[in-house]
Amino acid sequence: MSYGIALDIGTSGFRCQAIDLESGATVSTAITERHPIPGMNVIDHVNYAMKKGEDTANALMIGTINNLFGELDIDLSKVVKIAVCGNPF
């Protein structure tokens, strides 16, 4: 079995789904309830990144993505495609 992952990096949270590429079925879904960068809106997210640095903001986002992938409960070594969309701030 091979998988694809669809990842939406949204302004209010992140969402991802694992798809069985043979059947087209959604295998699992993982979401965050809020954006990993502190703040209530895009301006707050940008201000945080400007004050704390892009490396800090990037680490928060990458950590969140890694956690979501872990929550999908699939063998990540069998992921052959990833589609990413969204607005990171």
CSV table of C-alpha atoms in Angstrom, one decimal:
chain,number,residue,atom,x,y,z
A,1,MET,CA,0.0,0.0,0.0
A,2,SER,CA,1.2,3.5,-0.8
A,3,TYR,CA,-0.1,6.7,0.7
A,4,GLY,CA,-0.4,10.4,-0.2
A,5,ILE,CA,-0.8,13.1,2.3
A,6,ALA,CA,-2.8,16.3,1.7
A,7,LEU,CA,-1.6,19.1,4.0
A,8,ASP,CA,-3.4,22.5,4.4
A,9,ILE,CA,-1.3,25.1,6.2
A,10,GLY,CA,-4.1,27.5,7.0
A,11,THR,CA,-4.2,30.9,8.8
A,12,SER,CA,-6.4,29.4,11.7
A,13,GLY,CA,-5.0,25.9,11.9
A,14,PHE,CA,-3.4,23.0,10.0
A,15,ARG,CA,-5.3,20.0,8.5
A,16,CYS,CA,-4.0,16.9,6.9
A,17,GLN,CA,-5.3,13.7,5.5
A,18,ALA,CA,-3.7,10.4,4.5
A,19,ILE,CA,-5.0,8.9,1.3
A,20,ASP,CA,-4.7,5.3,0.1
A,21,LEU,CA,-3.4,5.9,-3.4
A,22,GLU,CA,-4.6,2.5,-4.6
A,23,SER,CA,-8.3,2.9,-3.6
A,24,GLY,CA,-8.5,6.7,-3.3
A,25,ALA,CA,-10.0,6.3,0.2
A,26,THR,CA,-9.2,8.7,3.0
A,27,VAL,CA,-7.4,6.6,5.7
A,28,SER,CA,-7.1,9.2,8.5
A,29,THR,CA,-7.4,12.9,9.3
A,30,ALA,CA,-5.5,15.1,11.7
A,31,ILE,CA,-6.1,18.7,12.5
A,32,THR,CA,-4.9,21.4,14.9
A,33,GLU,CA,-7.5,23.5,16.7
A,34,ARG,CA,-5.4,26.7,16.3
A,35,HIS,CA,-2.3,28.0,14.4
A,36,PRO,CA,1.0,27.0,16.1
A,37,ILE,CA,2.3,30.6,16.0
A,38,PRO,CA,0.8,32.6,18.8
A,39,GLY,CA,-1.8,35.2,18.0
A,40,MET,CA,-5.4,35.6,16.9
A,41,ASN,CA,-4.9,36.6,13.3
A,42,VAL,CA,-2.4,36.9,10.5
A,43,ILE,CA,-1.0,40.2,11.7
A,44,ASP,CA,-0.3,38.7,15.1
A,45,HIS,CA,1.5,35.7,13.4
A,46,VAL,CA,3.6,38.0,11.3
A,47,ASN,CA,4.5,40.2,14.3
A,48,TYR,CA,5.5,37.1,16.3
A,49,ALA,CA,7.7,35.9,13.5
A,50,MET,CA,9.3,39.3,13.2
A,51,LYS,CA,10.0,39.7,16.9
A,52,LYS,CA,11.0,36.1,17.7
A,53,GLY,CA,12.7,35.4,14.4
A,54,GLU,CA,11.9,33.3,11.4
A,55,ASP,CA,13.8,30.3,12.7
A,56,THR,CA,11.6,30.2,15.8
A,57,ALA,CA,8.4,30.5,13.7
A,58,ASN,CA,9.6,27.9,11.3
A,59,ALA,CA,10.4,25.5,14.1
A,60,LEU,CA,6.9,25.8,15.5
A,61,MET,CA,5.4,25.1,12.1
A,62,ILE,CA,7.6,22.2,11.3
A,63,GLY,CA,7.0,20.7,14.8
A,64,THR,CA,3.3,21.0,14.3
A,65,ILE,CA,3.4,19.3,10.8
A,66,ASN,CA,5.6,16.5,12.2
A,67,ASN,CA,3.0,15.9,15.0
A,68,LEU,CA,0.1,15.9,12.6
A,69,PHE,CA,1.9,13.3,10.4
A,70,GLY,CA,2.4,11.2,13.5
A,71,GLU,CA,-1.3,11.4,14.3
A,72,LEU,CA,-2.2,10.0,10.9
A,73,ASP,CA,-1.3,6.6,12.2
A,74,ILE,CA,0.2,5.3,8.9
A,75,ASP,CA,3.6,3.9,7.9
A,76,LEU,CA,5.3,7.2,6.8
A,77,SER,CA,7.9,5.2,4.9
A,78,LYS,CA,5.0,4.3,2.5
A,79,VAL,CA,4.2,8.0,1.7
A,80,VAL,CA,5.0,8.6,-1.9
A,81,LYS,CA,3.2,11.9,-2.6
A,82,ILE,CA,2.5,15.0,-0.5
A,83,ALA,CA,0.4,17.9,-1.6
A,84,VAL,CA,0.7,21.1,0.4
A,85,CYS,CA,-1.4,24.3,0.1
A,86,GLY,CA,-2.2,27.2,2.3
A,87,ASN,CA,-1.1,30.5,3.8
A,88,PRO,CA,1.5,29.8,6.5
A,89,PHE,CA,0.7,33.0,8.3
